[in-house]
JSON list of C-alpha atoms in Angstrom, two decimals:
[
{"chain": "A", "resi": 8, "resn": "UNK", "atom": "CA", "xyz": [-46.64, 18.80, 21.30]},
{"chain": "A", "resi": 9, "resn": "UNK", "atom": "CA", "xyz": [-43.30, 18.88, 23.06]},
{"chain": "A", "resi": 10, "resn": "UNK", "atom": "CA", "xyz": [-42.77, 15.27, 22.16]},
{"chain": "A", "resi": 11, "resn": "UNK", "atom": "CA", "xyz": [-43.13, 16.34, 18.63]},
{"chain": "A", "resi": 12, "resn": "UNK", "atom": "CA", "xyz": [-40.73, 19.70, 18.71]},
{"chain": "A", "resi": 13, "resn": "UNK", "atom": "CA", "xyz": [-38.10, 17.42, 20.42]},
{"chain": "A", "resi": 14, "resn": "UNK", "atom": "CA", "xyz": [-38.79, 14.46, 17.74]},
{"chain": "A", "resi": 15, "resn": "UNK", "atom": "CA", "xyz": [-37.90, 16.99, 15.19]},
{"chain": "A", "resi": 16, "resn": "UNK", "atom": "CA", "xyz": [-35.29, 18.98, 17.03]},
{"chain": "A", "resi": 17, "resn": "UNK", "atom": "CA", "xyz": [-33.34, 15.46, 17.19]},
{"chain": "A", "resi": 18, "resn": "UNK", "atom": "CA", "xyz": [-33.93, 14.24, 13.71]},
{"chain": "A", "resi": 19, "resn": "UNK", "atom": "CA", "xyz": [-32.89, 17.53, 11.81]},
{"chain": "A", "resi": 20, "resn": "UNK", "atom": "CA", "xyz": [-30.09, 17.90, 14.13]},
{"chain": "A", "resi": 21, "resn": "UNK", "atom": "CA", "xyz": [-29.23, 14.17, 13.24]},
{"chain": "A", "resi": 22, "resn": "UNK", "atom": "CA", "xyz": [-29.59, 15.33, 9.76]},
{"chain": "A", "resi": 23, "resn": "UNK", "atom": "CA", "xyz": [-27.76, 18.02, 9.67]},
{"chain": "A", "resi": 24, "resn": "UNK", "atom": "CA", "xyz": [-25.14, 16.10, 11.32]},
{"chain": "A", "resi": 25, "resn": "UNK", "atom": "CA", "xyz": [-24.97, 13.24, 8.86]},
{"chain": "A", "resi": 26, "resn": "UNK", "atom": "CA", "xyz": [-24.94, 16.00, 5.63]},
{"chain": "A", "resi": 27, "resn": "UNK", "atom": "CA", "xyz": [-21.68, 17.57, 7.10]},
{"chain": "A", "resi": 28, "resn": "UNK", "atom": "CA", "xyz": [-20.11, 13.82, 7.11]},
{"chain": "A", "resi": 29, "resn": "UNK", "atom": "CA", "xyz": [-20.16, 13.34, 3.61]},
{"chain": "A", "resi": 30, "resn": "UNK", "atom": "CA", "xyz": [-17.54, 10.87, 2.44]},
{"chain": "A", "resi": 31, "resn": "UNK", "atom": "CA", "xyz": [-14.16, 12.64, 1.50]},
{"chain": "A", "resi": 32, "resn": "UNK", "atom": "CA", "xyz": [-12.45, 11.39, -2.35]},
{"chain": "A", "resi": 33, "resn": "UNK", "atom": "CA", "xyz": [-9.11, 9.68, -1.37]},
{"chain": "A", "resi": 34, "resn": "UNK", "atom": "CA", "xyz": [-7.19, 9.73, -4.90]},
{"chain": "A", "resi": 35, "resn": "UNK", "atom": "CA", "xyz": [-3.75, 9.03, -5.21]},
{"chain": "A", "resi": 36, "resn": "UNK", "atom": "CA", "xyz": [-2.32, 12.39, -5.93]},
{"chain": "A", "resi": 37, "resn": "UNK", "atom": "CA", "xyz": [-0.04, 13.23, -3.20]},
{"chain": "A", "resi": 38, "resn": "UNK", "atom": "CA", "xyz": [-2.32, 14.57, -1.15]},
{"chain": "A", "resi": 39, "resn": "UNK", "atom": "CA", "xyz": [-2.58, 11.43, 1.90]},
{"chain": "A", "resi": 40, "resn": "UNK", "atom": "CA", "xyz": [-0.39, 9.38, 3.71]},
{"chain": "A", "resi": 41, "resn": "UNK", "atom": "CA", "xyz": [0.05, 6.15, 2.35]},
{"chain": "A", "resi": 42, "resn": "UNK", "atom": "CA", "xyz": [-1.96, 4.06, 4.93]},
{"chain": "A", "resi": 43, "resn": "UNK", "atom": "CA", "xyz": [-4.87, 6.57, 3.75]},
{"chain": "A", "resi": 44, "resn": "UNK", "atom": "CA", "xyz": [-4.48, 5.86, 0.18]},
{"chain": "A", "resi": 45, "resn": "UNK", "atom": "CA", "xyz": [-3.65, 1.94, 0.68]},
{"chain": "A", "resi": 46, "resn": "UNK", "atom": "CA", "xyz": [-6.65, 2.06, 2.99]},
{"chain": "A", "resi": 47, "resn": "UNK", "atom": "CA", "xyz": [-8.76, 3.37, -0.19]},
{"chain": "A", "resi": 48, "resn": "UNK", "atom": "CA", "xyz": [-7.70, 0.65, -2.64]},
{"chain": "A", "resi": 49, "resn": "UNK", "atom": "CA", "xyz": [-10.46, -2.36, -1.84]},
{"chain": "A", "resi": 50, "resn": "UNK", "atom": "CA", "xyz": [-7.93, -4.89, -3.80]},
{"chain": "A", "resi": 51, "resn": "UNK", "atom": "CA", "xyz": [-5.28, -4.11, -1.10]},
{"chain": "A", "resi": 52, "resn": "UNK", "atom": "CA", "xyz": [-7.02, -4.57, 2.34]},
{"chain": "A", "resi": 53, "resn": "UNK", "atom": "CA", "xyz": [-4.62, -7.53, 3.33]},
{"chain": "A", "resi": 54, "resn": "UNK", "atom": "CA", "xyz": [-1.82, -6.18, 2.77]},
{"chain": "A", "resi": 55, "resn": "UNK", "atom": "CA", "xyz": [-2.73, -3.02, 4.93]},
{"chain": "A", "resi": 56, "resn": "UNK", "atom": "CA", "xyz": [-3.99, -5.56, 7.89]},
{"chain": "A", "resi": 57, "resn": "UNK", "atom": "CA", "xyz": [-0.67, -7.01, 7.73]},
{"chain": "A", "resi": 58, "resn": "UNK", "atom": "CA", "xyz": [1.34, -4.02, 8.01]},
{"chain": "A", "resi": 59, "resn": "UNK", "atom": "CA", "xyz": [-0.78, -2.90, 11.06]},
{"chain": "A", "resi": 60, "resn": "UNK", "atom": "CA", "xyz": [-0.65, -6.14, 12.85]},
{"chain": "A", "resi": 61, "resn": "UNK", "atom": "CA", "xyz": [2.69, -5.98, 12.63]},
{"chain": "A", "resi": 62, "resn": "UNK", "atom": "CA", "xyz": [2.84, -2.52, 13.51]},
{"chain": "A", "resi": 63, "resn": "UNK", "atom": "CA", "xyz": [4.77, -1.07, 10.35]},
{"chain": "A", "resi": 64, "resn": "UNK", "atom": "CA", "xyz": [2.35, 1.67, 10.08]},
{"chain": "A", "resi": 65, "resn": "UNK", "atom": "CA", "xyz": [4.25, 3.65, 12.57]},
{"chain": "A", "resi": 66, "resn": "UNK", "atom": "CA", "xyz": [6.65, 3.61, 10.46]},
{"chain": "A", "resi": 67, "resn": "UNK", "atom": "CA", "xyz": [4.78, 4.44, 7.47]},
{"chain": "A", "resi": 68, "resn": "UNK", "atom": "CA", "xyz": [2.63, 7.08, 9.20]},
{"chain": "A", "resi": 69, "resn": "UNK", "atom": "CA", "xyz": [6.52, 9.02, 9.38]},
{"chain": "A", "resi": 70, "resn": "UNK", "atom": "CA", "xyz": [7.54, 11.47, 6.66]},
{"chain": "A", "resi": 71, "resn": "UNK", "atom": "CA", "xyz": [9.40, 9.14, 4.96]},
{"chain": "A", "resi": 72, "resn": "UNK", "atom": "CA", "xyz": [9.14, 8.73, 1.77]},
{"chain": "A", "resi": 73, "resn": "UNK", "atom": "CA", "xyz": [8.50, 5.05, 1.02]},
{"chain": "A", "resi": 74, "resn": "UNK", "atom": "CA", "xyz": [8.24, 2.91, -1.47]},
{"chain": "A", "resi": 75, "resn": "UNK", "atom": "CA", "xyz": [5.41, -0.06, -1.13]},
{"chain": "A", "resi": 76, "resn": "UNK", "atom": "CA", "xyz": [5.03, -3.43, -3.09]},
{"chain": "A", "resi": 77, "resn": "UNK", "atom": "CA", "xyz": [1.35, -3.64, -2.61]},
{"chain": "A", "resi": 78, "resn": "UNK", "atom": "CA", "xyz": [0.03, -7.43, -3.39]},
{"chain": "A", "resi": 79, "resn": "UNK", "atom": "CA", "xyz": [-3.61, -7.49, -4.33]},
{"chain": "A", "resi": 80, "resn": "UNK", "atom": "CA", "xyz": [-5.63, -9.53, -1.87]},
{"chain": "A", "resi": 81, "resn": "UNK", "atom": "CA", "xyz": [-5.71, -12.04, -4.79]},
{"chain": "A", "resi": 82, "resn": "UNK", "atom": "CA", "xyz": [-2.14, -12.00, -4.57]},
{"chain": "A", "resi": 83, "resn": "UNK", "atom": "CA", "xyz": [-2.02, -11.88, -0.75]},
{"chain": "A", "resi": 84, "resn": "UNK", "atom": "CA", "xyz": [-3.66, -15.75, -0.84]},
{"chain": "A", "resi": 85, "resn": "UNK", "atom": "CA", "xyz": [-0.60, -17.37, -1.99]},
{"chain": "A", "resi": 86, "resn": "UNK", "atom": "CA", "xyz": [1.98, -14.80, 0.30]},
{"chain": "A", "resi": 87, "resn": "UNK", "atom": "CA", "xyz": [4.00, -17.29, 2.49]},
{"chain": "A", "resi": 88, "resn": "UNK", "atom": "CA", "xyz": [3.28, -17.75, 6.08]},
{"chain": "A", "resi": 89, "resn": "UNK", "atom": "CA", "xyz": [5.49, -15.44, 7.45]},
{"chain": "A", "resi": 90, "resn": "UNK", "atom": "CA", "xyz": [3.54, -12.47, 5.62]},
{"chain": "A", "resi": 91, "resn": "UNK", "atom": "CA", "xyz": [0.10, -13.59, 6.37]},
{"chain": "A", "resi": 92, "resn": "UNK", "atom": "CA", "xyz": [1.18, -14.19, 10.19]},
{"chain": "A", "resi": 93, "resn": "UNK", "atom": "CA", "xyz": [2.15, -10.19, 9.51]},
{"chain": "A", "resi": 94, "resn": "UNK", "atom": "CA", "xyz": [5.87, -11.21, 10.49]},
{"chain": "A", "resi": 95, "resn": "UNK", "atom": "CA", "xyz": [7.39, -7.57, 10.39]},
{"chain": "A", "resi": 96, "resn": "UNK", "atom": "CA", "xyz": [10.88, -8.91, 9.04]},
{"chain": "A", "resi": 97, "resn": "UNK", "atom": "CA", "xyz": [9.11, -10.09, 6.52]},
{"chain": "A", "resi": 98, "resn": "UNK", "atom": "CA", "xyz": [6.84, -7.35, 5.90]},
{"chain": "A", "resi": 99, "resn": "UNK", "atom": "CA", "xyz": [9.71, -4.84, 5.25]},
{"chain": "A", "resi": 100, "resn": "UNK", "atom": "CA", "xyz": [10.78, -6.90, 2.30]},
{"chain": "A", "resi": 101, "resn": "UNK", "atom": "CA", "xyz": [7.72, -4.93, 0.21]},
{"chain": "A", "resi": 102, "resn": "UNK", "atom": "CA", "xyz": [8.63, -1.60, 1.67]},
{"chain": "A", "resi": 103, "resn": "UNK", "atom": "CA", "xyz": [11.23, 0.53, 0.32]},
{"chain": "A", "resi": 104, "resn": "UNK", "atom": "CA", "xyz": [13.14, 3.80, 1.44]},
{"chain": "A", "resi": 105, "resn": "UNK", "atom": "CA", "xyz": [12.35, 6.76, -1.13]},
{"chain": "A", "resi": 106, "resn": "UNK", "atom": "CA", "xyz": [9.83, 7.47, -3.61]},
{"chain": "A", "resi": 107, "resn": "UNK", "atom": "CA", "xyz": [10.24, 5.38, -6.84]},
{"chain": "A", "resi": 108, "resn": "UNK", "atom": "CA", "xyz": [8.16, 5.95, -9.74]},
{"chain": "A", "resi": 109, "resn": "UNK", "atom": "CA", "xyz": [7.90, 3.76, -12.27]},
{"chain": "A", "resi": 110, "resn": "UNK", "atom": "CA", "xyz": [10.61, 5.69, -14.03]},
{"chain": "A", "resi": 111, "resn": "UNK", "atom": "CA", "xyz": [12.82, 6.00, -10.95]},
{"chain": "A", "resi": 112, "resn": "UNK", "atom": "CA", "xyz": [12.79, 2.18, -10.67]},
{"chain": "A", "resi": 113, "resn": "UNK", "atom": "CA", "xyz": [13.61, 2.02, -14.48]},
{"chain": "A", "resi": 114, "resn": "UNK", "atom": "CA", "xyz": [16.46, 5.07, -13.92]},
{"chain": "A", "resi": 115, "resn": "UNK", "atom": "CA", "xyz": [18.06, 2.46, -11.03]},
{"chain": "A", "resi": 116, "resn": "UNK", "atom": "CA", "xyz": [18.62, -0.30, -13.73]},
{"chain": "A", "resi": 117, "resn": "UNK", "atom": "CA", "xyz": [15.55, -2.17, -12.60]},
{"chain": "A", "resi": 118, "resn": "UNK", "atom": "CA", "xyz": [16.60, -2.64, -8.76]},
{"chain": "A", "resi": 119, "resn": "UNK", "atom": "CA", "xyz": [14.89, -1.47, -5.94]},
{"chain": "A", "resi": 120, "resn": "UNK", "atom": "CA", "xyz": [16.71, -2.31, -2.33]},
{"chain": "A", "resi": 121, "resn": "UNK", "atom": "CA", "xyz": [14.03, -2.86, 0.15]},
{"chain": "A", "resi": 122, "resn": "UNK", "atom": "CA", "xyz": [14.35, -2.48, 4.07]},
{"chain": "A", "resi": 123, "resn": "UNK", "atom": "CA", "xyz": [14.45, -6.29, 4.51]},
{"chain": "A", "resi": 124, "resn": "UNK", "atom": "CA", "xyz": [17.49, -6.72, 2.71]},
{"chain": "A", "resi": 125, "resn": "UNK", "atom": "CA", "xyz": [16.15, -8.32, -0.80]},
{"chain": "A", "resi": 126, "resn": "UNK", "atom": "CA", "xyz": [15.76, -6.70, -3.71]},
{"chain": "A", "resi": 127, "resn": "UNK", "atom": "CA", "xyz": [13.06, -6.35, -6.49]},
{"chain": "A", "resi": 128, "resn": "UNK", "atom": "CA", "xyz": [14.06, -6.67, -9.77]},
{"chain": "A", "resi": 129, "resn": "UNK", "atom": "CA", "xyz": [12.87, -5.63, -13.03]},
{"chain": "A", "resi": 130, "resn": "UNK", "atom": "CA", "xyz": [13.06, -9.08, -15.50]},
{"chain": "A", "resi": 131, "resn": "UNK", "atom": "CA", "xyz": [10.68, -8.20, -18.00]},
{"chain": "A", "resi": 132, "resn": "UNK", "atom": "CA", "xyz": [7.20, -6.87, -19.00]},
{"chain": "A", "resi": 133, "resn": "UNK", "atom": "CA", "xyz": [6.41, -3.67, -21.04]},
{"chain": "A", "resi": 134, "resn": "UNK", "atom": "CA", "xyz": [7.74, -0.31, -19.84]},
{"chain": "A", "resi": 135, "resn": "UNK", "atom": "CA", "xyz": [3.92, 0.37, -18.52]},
{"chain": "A", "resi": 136, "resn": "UNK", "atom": "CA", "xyz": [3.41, -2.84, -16.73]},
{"chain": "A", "resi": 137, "resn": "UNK", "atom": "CA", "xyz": [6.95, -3.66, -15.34]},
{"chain": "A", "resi": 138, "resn": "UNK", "atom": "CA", "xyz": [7.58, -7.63, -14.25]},
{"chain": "A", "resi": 139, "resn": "UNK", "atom": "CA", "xyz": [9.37, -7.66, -11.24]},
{"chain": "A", "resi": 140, "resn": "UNK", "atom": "CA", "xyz": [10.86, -10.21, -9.10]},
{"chain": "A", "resi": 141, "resn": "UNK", "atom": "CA", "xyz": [12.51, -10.79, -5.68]},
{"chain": "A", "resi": 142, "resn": "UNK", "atom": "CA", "xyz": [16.37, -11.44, -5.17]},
{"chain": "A", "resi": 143, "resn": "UNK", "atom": "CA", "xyz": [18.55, -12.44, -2.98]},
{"chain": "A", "resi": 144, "resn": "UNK", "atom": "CA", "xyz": [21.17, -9.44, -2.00]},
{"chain": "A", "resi": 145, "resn": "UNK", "atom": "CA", "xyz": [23.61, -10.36, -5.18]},
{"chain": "A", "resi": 146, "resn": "UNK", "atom": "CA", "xyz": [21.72, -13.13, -6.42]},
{"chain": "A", "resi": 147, "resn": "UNK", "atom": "CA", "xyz": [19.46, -14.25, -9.36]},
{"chain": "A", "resi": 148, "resn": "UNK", "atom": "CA", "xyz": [15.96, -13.17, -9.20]},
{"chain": "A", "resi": 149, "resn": "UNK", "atom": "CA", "xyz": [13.89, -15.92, -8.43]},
{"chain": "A", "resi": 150, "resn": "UNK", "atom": "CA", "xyz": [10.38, -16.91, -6.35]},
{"chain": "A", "resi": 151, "resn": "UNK", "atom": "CA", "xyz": [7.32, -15.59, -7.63]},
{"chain": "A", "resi": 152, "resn": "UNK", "atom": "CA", "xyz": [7.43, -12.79, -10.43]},
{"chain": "A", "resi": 153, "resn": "UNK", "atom": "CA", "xyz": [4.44, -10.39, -10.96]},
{"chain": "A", "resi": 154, "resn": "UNK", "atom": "CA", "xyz": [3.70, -7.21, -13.13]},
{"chain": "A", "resi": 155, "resn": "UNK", "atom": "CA", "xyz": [3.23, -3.78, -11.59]},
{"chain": "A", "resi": 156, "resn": "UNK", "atom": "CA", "xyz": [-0.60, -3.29, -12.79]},
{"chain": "A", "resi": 157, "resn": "UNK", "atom": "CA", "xyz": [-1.19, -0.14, -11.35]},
{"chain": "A", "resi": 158, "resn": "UNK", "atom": "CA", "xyz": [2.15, 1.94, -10.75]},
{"chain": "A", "resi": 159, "resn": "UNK", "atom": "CA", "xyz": [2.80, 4.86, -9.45]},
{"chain": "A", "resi": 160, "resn": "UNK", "atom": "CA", "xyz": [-0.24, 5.56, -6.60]},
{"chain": "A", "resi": 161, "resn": "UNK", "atom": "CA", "xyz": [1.46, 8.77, -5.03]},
{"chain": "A", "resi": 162, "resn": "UNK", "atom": "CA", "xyz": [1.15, 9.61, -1.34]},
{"chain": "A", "resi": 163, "resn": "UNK", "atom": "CA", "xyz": [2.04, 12.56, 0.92]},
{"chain": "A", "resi": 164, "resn": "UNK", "atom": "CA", "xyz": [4.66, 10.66, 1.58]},
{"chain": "A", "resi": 165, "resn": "UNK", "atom": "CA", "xyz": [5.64, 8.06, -0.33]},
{"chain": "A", "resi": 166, "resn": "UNK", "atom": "CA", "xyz": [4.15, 5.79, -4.02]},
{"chain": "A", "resi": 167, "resn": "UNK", "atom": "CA", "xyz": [2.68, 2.37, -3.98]},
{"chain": "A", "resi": 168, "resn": "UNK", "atom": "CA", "xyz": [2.83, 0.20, -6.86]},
{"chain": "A", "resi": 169, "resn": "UNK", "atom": "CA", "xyz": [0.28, -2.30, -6.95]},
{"chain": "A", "resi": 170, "resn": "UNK", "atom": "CA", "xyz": [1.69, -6.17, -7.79]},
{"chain": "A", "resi": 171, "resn": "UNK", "atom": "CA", "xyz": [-0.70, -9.11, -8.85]},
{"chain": "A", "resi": 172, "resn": "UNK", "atom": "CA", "xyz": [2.01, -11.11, -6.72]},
{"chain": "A", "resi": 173, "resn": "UNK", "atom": "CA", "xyz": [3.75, -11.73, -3.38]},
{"chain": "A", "resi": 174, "resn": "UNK", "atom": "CA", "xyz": [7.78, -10.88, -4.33]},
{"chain": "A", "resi": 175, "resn": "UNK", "atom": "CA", "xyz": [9.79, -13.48, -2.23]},
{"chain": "A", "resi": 176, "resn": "UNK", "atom": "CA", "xyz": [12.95, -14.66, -3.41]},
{"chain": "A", "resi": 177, "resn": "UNK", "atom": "CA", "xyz": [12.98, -18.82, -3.49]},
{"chain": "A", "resi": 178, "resn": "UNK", "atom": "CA", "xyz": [14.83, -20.27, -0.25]}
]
């Protein structure tokens, strides 16, 4: 009988455990850090590795605010070496300082300046799915261009913008 008692005295108390756990919502509403939400988004897992291993989210864990060019993992195949060997120079080319909307990036003529040095430029598309594309400080956009599919994924501190590309400038 005590056998019994303490079966069910650990199995309810497991239970009971396990119902208080239940799986918070993340939704892109303001409400979670950016590594939170980015850590939500299944399509963007790659990109998030890649900004640990090269230990950017201390950075992004700040206040900030920040701008991120999320690839899609899909996207994240055909990133160069230097991104997928999470190369933090690199890395800071798809991060940028402030919080830019769709309609912020639209309100800066199309140009975003992003901690690396490049810039992302707007070179096309439909006001609701931007194409964007890297530059060169004062050059021609060129490299890979991609579409913004999902824009505007707000953050407690800081908005990602989801591309279906890596934005690199061409050497």
């Amino acid at each position: 009988m005590l056998l019994t008692r303490r079966f069910a005295l650990i199995t309810g108390g497991a239970a009971a455990f396990l119902a208080g756990c239940a799986t918070e919502q993340i939704r892109a509403d303001g409400s979670y850090p950016l590594l939170t939400v980015l850590g939500a988004q299944p399509d963007l897992t790659e990109f998030r590795n890649a900004l640990r291993r090269a230990n950017l989210d201390r950075l992004l864990e700040g206040d900030g605010p920040f701008t991120l060019i999320a690839p899609t993992n899909a996207a994240w195949a055909q990133a160069p070496q230097a991104l997928k060997d999470a190369n933090p120079d690199a890395l800071r080319n798809l991060i940028a300082q402030g919080r830019l909307r769709r309609n912020d990036i639209q309100a800066r003529n199309g140009r975003i300046r992003m901690l690396g040095g490049i810039e992302v430029r707007v070179v096309g598309g439909t006001p609701q799915q931007p194409r964007i594309q890297a530059a060169v400080a004062g050059g021609a956009p060129s490299g890979a261009s991609g579409s913004i599919t999902r824009p505007d994924l707000l953050c407690r501190n800081g908005v990602i913008q989801v591309v279906d590309a890596v934005l690199v400038p061409a050497a």
